[in-house]
Short mmCIF file of N, CA and C and ligand atoms in Angstrom, two decimals:
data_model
loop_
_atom_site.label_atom_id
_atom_site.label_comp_id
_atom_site.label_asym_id
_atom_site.label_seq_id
_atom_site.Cartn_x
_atom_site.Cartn_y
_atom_site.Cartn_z
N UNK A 1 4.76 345.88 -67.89
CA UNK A 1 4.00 345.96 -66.64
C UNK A 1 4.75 346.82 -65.63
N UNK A 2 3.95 347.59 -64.96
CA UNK A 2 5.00 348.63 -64.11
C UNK A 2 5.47 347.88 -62.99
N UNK A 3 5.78 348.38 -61.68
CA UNK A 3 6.70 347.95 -60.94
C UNK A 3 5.89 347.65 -60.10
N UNK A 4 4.67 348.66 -59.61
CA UNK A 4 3.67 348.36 -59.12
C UNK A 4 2.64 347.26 -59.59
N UNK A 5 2.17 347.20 -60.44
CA UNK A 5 1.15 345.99 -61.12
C UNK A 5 1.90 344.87 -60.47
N UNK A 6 3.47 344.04 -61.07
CA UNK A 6 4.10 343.11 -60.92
C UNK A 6 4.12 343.10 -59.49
N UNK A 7 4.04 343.93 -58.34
CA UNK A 7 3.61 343.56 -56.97
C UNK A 7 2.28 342.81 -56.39
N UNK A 8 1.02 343.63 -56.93
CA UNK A 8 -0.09 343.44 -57.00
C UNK A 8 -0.31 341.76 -57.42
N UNK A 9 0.15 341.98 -58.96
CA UNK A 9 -0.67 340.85 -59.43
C UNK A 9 0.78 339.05 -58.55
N UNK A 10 1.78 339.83 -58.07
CA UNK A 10 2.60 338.44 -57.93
C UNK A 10 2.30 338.43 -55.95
N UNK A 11 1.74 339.38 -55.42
CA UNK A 11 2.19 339.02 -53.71
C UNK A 11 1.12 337.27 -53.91
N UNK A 12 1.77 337.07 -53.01
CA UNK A 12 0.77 335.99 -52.26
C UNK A 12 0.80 335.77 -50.86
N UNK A 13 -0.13 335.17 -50.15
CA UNK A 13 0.02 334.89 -48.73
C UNK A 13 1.13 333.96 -48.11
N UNK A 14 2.02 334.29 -47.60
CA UNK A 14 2.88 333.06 -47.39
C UNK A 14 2.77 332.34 -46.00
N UNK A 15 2.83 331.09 -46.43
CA UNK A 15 2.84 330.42 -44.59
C UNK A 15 3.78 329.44 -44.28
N UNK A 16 4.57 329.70 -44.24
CA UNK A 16 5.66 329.11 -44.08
C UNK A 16 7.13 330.05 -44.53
N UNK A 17 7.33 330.77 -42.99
CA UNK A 17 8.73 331.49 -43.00
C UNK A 17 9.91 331.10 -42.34
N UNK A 18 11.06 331.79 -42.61
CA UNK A 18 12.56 331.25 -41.85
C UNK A 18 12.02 331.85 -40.67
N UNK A 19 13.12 331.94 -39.47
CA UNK A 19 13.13 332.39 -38.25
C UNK A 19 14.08 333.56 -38.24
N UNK A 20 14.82 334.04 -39.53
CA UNK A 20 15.80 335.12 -39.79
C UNK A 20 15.28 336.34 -39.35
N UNK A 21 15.85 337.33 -38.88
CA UNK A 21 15.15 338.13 -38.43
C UNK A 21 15.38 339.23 -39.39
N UNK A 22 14.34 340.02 -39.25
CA UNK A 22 14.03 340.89 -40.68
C UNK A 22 14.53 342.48 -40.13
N UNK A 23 15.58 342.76 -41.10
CA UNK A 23 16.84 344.47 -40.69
C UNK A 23 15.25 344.80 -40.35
N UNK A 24 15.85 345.90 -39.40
CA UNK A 24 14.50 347.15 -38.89
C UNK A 24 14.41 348.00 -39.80
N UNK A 25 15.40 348.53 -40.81
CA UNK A 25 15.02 349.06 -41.89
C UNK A 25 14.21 348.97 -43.16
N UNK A 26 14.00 347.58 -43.03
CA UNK A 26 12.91 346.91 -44.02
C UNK A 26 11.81 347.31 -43.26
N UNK A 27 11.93 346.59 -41.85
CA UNK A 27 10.71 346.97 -41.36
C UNK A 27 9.73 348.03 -41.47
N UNK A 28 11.00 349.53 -41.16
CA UNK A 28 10.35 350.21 -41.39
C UNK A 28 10.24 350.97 -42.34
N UNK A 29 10.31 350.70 -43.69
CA UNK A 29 10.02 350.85 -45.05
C UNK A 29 8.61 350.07 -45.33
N UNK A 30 8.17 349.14 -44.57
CA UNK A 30 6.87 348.78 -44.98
C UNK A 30 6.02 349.54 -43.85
N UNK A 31 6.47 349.80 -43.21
CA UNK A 31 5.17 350.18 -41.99
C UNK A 31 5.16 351.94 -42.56
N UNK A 32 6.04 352.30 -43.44
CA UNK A 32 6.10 353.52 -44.15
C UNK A 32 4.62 353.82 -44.84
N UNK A 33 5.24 352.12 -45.72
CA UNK A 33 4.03 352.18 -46.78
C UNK A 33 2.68 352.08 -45.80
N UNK A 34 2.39 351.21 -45.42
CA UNK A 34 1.08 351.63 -44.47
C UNK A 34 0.17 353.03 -43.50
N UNK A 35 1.36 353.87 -43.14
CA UNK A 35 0.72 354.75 -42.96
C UNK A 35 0.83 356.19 -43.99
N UNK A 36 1.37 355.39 -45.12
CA UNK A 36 0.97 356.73 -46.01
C UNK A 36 -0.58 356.02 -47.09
N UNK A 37 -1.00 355.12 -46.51
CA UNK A 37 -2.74 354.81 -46.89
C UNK A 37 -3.26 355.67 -47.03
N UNK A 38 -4.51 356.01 -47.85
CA UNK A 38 -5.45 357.30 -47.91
C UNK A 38 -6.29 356.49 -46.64
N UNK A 39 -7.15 357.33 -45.95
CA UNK A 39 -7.59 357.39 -44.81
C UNK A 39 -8.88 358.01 -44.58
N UNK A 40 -9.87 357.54 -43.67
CA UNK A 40 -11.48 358.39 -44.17
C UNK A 40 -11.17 359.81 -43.40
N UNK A 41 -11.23 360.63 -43.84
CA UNK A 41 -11.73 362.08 -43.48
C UNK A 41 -10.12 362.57 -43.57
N UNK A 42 -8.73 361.37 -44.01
CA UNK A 42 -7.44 362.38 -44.05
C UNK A 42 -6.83 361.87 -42.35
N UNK A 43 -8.22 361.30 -41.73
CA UNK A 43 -7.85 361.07 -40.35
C UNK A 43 -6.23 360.37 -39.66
N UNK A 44 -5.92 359.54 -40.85
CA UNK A 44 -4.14 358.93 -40.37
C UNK A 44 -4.32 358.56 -39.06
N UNK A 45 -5.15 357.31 -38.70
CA UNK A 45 -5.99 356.92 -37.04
C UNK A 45 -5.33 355.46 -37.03
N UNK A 46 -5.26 354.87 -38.43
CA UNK A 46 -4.29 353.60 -38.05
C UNK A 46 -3.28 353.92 -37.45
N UNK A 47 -2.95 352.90 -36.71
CA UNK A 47 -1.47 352.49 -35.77
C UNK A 47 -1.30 351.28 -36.40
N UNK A 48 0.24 351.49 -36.44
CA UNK A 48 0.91 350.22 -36.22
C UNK A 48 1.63 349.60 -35.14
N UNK A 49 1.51 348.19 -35.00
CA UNK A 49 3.00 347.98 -33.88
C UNK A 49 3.45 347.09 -34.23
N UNK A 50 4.84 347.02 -33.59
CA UNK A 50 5.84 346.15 -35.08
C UNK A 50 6.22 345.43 -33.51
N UNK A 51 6.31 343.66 -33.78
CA UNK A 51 6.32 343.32 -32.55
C UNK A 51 7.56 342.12 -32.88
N UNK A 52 8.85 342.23 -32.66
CA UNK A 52 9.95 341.77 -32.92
C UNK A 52 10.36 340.63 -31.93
N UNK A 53 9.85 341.12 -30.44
CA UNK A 53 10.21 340.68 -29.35
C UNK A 53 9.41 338.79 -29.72
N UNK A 54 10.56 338.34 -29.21
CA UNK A 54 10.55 336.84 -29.57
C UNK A 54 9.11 336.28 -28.30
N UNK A 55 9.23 336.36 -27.15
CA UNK A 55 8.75 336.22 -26.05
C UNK A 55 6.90 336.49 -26.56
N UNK A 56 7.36 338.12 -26.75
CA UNK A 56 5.79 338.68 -26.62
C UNK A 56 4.94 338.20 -28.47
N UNK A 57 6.03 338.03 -29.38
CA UNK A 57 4.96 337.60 -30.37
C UNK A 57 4.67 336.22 -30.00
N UNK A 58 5.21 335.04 -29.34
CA UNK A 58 5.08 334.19 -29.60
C UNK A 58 3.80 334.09 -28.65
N UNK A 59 3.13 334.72 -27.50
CA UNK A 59 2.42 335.62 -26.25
C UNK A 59 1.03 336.03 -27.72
N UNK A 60 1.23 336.69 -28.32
CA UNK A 60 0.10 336.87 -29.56
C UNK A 60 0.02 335.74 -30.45
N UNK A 61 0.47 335.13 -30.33
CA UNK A 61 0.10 333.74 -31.35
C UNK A 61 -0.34 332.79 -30.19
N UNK A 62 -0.11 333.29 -29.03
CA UNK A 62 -0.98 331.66 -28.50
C UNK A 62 -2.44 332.58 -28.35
N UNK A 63 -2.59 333.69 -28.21
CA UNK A 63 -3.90 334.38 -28.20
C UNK A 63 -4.63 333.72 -29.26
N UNK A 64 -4.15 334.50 -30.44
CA UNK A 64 -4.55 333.89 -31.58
C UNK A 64 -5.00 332.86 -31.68
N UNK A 65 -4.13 331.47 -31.55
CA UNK A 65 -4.19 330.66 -31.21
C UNK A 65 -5.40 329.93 -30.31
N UNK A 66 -5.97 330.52 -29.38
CA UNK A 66 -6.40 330.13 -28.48
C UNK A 66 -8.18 330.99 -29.62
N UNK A 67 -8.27 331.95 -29.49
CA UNK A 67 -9.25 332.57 -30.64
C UNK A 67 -9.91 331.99 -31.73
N UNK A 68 -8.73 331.24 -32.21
CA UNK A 68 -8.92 330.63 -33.48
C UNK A 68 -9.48 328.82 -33.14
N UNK A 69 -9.35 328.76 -32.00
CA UNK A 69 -9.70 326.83 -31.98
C UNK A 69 -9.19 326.14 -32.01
N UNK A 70 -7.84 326.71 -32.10
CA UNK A 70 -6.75 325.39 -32.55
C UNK A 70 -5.78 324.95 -31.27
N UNK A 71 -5.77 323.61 -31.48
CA UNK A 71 -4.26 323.15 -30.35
C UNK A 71 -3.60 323.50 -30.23
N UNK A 72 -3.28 323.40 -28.74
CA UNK A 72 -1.38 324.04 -28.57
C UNK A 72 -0.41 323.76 -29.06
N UNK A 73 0.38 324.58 -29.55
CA UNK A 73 1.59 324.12 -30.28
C UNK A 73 1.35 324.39 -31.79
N UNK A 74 0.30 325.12 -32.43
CA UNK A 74 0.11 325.51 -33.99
C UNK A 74 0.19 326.67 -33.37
N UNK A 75 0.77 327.23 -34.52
CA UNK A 75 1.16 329.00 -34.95
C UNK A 75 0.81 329.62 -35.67
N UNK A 76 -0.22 330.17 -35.58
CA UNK A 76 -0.90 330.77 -36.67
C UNK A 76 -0.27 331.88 -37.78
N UNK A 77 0.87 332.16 -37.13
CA UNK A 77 1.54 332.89 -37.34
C UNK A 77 2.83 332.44 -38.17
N UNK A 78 2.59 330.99 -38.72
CA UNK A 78 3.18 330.56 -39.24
C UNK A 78 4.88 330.64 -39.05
N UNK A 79 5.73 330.60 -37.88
CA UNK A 79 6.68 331.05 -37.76
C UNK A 79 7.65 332.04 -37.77
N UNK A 80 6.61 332.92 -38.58
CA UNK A 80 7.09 334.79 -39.15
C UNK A 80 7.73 335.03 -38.03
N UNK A 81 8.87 336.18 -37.64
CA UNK A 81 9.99 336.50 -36.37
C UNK A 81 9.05 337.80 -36.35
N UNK A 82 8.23 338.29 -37.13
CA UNK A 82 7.56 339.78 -36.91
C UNK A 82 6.05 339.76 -37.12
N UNK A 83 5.50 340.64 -35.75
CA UNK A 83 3.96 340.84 -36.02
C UNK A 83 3.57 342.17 -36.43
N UNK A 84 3.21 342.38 -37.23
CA UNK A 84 2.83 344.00 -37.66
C UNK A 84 1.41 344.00 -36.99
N UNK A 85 1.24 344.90 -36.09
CA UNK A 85 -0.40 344.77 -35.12
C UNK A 85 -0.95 345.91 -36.26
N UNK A 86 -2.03 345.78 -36.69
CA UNK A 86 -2.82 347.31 -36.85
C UNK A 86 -4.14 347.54 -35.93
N UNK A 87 -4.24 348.48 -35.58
CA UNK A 87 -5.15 348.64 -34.89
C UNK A 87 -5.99 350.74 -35.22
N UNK A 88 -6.94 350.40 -34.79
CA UNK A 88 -7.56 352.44 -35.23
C UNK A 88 -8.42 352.31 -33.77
N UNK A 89 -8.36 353.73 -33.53
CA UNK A 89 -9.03 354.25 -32.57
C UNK A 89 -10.98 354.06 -32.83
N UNK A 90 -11.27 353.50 -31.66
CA UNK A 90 -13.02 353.11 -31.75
C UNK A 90 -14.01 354.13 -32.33
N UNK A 91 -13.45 355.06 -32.22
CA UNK A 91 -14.28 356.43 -32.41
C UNK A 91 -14.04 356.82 -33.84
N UNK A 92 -13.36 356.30 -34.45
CA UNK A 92 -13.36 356.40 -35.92
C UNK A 92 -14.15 355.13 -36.89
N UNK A 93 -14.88 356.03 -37.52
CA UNK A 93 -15.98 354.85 -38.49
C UNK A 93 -15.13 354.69 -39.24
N UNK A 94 -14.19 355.20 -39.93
CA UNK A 94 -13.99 354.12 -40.76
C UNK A 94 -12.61 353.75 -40.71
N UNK A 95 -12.57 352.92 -38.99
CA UNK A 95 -11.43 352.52 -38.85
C UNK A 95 -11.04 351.13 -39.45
N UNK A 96 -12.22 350.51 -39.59
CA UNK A 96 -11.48 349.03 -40.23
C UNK A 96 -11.15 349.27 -41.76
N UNK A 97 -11.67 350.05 -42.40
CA UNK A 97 -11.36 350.09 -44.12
C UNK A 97 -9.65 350.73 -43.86
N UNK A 98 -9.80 352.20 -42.99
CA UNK A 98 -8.41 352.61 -42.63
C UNK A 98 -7.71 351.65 -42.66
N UNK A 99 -7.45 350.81 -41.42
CA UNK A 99 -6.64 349.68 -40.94
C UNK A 99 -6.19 348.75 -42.22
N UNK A 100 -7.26 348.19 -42.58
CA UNK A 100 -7.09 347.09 -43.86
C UNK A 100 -6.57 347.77 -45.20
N UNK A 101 -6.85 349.25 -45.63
CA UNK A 101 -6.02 350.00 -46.54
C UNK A 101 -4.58 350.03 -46.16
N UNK A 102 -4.02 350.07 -44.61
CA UNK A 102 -2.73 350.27 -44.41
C UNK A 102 -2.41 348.63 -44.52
N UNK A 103 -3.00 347.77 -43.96
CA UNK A 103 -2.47 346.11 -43.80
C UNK A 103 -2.15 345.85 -45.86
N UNK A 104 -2.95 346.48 -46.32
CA UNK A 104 -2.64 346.25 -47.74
C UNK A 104 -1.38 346.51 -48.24
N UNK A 105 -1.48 348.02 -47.72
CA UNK A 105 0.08 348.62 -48.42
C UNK A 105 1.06 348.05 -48.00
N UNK A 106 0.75 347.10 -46.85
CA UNK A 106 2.27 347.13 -46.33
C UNK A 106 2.35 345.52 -46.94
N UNK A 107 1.76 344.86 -46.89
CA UNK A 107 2.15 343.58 -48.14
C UNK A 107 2.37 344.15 -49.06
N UNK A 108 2.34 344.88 -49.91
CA UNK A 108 2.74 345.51 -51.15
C UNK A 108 4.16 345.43 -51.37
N UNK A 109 4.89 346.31 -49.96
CA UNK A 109 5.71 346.84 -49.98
C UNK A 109 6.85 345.63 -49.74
N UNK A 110 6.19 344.65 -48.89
CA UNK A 110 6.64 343.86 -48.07
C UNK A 110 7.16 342.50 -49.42
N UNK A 111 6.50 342.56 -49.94
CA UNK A 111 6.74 342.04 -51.49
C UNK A 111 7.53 342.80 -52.15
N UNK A 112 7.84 343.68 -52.62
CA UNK A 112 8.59 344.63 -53.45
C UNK A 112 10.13 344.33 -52.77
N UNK A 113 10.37 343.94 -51.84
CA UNK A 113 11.63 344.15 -50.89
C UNK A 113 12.31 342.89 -50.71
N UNK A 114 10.89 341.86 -51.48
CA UNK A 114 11.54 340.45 -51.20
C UNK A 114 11.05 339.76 -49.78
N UNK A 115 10.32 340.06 -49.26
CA UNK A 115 9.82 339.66 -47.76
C UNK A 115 8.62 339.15 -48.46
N UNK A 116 7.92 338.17 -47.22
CA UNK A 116 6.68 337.58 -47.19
C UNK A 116 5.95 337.79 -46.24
N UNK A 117 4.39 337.74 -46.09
CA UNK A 117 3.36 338.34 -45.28
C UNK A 117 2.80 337.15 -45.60
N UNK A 118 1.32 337.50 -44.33
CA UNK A 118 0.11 336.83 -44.54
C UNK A 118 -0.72 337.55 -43.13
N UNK A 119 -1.79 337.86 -43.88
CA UNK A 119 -2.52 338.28 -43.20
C UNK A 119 -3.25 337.83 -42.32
N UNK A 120 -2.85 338.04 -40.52
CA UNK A 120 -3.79 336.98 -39.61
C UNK A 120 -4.77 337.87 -38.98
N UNK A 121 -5.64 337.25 -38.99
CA UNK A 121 -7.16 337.53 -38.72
C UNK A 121 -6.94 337.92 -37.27
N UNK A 122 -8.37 337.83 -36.46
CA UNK A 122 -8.87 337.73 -34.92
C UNK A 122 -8.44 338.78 -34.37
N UNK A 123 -7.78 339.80 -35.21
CA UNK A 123 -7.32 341.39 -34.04
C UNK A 123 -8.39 341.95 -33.41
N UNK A 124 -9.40 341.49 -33.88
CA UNK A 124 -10.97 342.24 -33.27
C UNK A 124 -11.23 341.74 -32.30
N UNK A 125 -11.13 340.36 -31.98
CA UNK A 125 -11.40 339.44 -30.68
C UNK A 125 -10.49 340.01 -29.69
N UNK A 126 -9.00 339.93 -30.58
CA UNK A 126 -7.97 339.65 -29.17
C UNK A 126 -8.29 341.40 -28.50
N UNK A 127 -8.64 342.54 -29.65
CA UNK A 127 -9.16 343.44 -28.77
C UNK A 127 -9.88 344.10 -28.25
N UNK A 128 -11.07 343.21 -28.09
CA UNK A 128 -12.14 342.97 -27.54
C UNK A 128 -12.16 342.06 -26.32
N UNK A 129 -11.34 340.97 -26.17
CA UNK A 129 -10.94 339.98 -25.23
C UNK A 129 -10.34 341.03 -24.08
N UNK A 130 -9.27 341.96 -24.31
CA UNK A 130 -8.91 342.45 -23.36
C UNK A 130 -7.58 342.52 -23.70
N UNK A 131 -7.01 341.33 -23.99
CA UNK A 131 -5.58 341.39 -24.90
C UNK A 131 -4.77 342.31 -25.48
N UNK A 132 -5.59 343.46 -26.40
CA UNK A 132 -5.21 344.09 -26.70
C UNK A 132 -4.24 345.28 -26.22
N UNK A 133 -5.23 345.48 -25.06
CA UNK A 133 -4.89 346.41 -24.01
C UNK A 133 -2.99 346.35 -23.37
N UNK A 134 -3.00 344.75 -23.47
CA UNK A 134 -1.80 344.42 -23.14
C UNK A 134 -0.84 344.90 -23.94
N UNK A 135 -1.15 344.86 -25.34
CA UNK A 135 0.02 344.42 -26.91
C UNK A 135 -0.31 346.38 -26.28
N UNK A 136 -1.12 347.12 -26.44
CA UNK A 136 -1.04 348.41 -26.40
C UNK A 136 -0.30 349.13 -25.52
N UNK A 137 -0.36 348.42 -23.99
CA UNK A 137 0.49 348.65 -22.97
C UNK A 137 1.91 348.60 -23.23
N UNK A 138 2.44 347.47 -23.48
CA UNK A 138 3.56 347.06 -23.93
C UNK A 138 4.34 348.05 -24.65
N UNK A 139 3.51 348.12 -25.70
CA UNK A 139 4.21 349.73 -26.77
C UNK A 139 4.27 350.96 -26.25
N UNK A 140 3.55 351.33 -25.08
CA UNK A 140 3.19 352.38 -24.56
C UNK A 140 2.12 353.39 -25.03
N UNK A 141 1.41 352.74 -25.26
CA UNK A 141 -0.17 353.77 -25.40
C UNK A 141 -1.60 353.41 -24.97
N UNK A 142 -2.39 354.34 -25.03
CA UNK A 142 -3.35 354.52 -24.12
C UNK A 142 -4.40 354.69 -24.80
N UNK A 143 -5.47 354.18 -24.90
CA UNK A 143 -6.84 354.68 -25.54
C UNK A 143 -7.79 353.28 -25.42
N UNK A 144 -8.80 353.02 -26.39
CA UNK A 144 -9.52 352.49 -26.75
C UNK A 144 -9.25 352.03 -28.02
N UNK A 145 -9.12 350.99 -29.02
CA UNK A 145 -8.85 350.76 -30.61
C UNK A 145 -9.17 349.15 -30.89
N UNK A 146 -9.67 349.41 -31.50
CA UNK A 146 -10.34 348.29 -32.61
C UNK A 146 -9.14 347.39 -33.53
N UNK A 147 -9.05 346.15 -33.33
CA UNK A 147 -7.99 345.80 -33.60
C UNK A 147 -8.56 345.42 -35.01
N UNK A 148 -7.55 345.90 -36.08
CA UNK A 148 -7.85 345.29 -37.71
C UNK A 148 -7.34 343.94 -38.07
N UNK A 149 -6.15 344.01 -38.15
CA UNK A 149 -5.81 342.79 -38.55
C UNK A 149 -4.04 342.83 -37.78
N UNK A 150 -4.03 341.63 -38.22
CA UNK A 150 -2.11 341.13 -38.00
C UNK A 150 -1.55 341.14 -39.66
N UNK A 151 -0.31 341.16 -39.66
CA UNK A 151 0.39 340.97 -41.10
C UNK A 151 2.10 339.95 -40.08
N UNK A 152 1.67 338.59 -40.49
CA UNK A 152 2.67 337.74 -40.26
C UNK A 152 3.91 338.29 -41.53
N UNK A 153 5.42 338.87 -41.19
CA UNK A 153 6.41 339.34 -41.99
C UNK A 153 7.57 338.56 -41.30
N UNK A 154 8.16 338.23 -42.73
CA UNK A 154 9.65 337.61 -42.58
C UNK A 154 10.24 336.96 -44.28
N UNK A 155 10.97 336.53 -43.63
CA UNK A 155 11.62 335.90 -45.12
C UNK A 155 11.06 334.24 -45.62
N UNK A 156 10.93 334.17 -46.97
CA UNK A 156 10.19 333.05 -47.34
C UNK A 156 10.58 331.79 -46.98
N UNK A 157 10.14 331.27 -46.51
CA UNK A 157 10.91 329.40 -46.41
C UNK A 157 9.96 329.19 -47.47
N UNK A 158 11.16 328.81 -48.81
CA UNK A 158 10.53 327.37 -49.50
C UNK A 158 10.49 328.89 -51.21
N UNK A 159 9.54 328.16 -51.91
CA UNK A 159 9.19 328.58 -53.35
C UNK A 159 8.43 329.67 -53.38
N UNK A 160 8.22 331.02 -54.23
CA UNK A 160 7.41 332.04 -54.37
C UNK A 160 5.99 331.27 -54.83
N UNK A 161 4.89 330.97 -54.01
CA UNK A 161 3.88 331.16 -54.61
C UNK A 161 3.48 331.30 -55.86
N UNK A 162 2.81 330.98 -56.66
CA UNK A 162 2.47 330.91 -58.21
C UNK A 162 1.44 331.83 -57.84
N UNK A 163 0.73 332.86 -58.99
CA UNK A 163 0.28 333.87 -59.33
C UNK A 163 -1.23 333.03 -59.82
N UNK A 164 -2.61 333.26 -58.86
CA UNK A 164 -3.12 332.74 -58.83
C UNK A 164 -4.43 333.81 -59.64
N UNK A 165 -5.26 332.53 -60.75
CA UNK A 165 -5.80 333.53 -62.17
C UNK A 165 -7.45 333.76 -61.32
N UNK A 166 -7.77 335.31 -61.89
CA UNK A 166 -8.70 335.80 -61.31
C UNK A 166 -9.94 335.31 -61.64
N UNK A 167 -11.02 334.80 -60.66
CA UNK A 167 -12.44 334.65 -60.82
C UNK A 167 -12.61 335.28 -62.21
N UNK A 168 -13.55 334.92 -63.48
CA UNK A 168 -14.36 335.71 -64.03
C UNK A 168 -15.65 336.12 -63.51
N UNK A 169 -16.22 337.18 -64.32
CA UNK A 169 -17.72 338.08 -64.15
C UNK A 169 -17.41 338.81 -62.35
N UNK A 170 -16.47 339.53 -62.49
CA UNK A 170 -15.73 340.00 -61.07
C UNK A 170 -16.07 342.10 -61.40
N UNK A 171 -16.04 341.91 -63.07
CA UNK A 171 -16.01 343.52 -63.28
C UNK A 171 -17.18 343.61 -63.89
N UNK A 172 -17.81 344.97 -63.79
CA UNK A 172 -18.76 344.99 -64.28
C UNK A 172 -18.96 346.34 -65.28
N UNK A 173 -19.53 347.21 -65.71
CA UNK A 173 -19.38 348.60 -66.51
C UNK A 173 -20.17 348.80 -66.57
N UNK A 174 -21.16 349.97 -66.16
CA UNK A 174 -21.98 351.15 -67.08
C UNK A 174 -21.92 352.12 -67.74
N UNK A 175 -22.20 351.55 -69.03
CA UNK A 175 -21.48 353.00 -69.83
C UNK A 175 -22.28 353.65 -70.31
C1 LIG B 201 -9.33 339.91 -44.04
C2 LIG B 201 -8.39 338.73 -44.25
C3 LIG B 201 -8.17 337.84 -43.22
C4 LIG B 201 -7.28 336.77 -43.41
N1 LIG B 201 -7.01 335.95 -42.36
C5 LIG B 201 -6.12 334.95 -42.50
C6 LIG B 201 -5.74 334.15 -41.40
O1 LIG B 201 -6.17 334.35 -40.26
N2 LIG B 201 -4.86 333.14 -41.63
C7 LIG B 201 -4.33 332.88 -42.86
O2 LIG B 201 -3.56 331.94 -42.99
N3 LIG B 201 -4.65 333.65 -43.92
C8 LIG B 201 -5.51 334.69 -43.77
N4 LIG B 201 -5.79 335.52 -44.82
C9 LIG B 201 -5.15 335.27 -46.12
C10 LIG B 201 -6.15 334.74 -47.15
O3 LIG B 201 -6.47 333.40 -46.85
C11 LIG B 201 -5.51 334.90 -48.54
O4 LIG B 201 -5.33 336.26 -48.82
C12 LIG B 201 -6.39 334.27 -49.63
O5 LIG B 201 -6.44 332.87 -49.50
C13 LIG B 201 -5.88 334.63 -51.03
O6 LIG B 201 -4.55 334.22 -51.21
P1 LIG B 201 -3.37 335.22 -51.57
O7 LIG B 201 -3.25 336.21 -50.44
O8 LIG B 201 -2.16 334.36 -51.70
O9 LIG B 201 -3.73 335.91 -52.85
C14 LIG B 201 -6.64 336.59 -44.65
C15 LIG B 201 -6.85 337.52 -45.67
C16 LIG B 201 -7.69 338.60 -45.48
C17 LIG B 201 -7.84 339.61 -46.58
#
């Protein structure tokens, strides 16, 4: 099995991470992999933002948080020390496939390195809510963008996930 497949078929979602904080060089070896995604029109319109700061992720998880329905004091974010934001500019159609092609690669990668992810939802609300504007401010940029998703990253607390067996009647062929 290549090196790639054994990524694919072993990532899993993890929820439950240490509080260790993850070298910036890992970091940015996965946010690598994400923006070298194929992209509609070649466009390269995903952004990332890699959000380390203890204060301001914990500031996006009560958003989240608050988005999602849940009581104070759950983390949706499952304790991860890093938020990978993706977000694409509004004016691009096919910014959410963009976005979610890069949120892919970078669990890929994020697995390959020994790190754990999980993909958190509601980036569309929080930037639509107005929120966004903030997490965008913060980094220093300016526009309009459609928030895709979050990727909760850090190191695993606890056991690798077991390799979970695929639905059948999933493929289909015309030959
Ligand atoms: C678009 C999308 C949104 C997701 N949102 C969340 C989320 O908000 N919280 C969460 O814990 N998991 C979330 N997940 C993770 C899925 O629950 C998970 O991928 C699924 O249960 C399959 O498990 P696996 O990733 O371990 O293969 C999301 C996954 C995708 C693809």
């Amino acid at each position: 099995m290549s090196d790639l497949m054994k990524a694919v078929r072993e990532r899993r979602s993890i929820r439950k991470f240490k509080s260790d904080a993850v070298p910036k060089e890992l970091i940015d070896k996965i946010i690598e992999a994400g923006v070298f995604a194929a992209s509609g029109r070649g466009k390269q319109a995903p952004i990332v933002i890699a959000v380390t700061n203890k204060a301001f992720r914990d500031k996006i998880s009560d958003e989240n948080r608050k988005i999602g329905g849940w009581d104070e004091g759950f983390d949706p974010f499952y304790g991860a020390p890093v938020i990978l934001v993706v977000a694409a500019p509004v004016e691009i159609p096919t910014a959410v496939y963009d976005g979610s092609l890069t949120l892919g690669n970078m669990m890929l990668e994020a697995h390959d390195l020994g790190l754990g992810t999980c993909w958190i939802h509601r980036a569309r609300e929080e930037f639509e809510n107005g929120f966004g504007a903030e997490i965008l401010k913060k980094a220093g940029i300016s526009g309009d963008y459609i928030g895709v998703g979050h990727l909760a990253l850090g190191y695993i607390d606890g056991e690798d996930p077991a390799v979970i067996p695929r639905r059948e009647r999933r493929i289909f062929y015309i030959d």
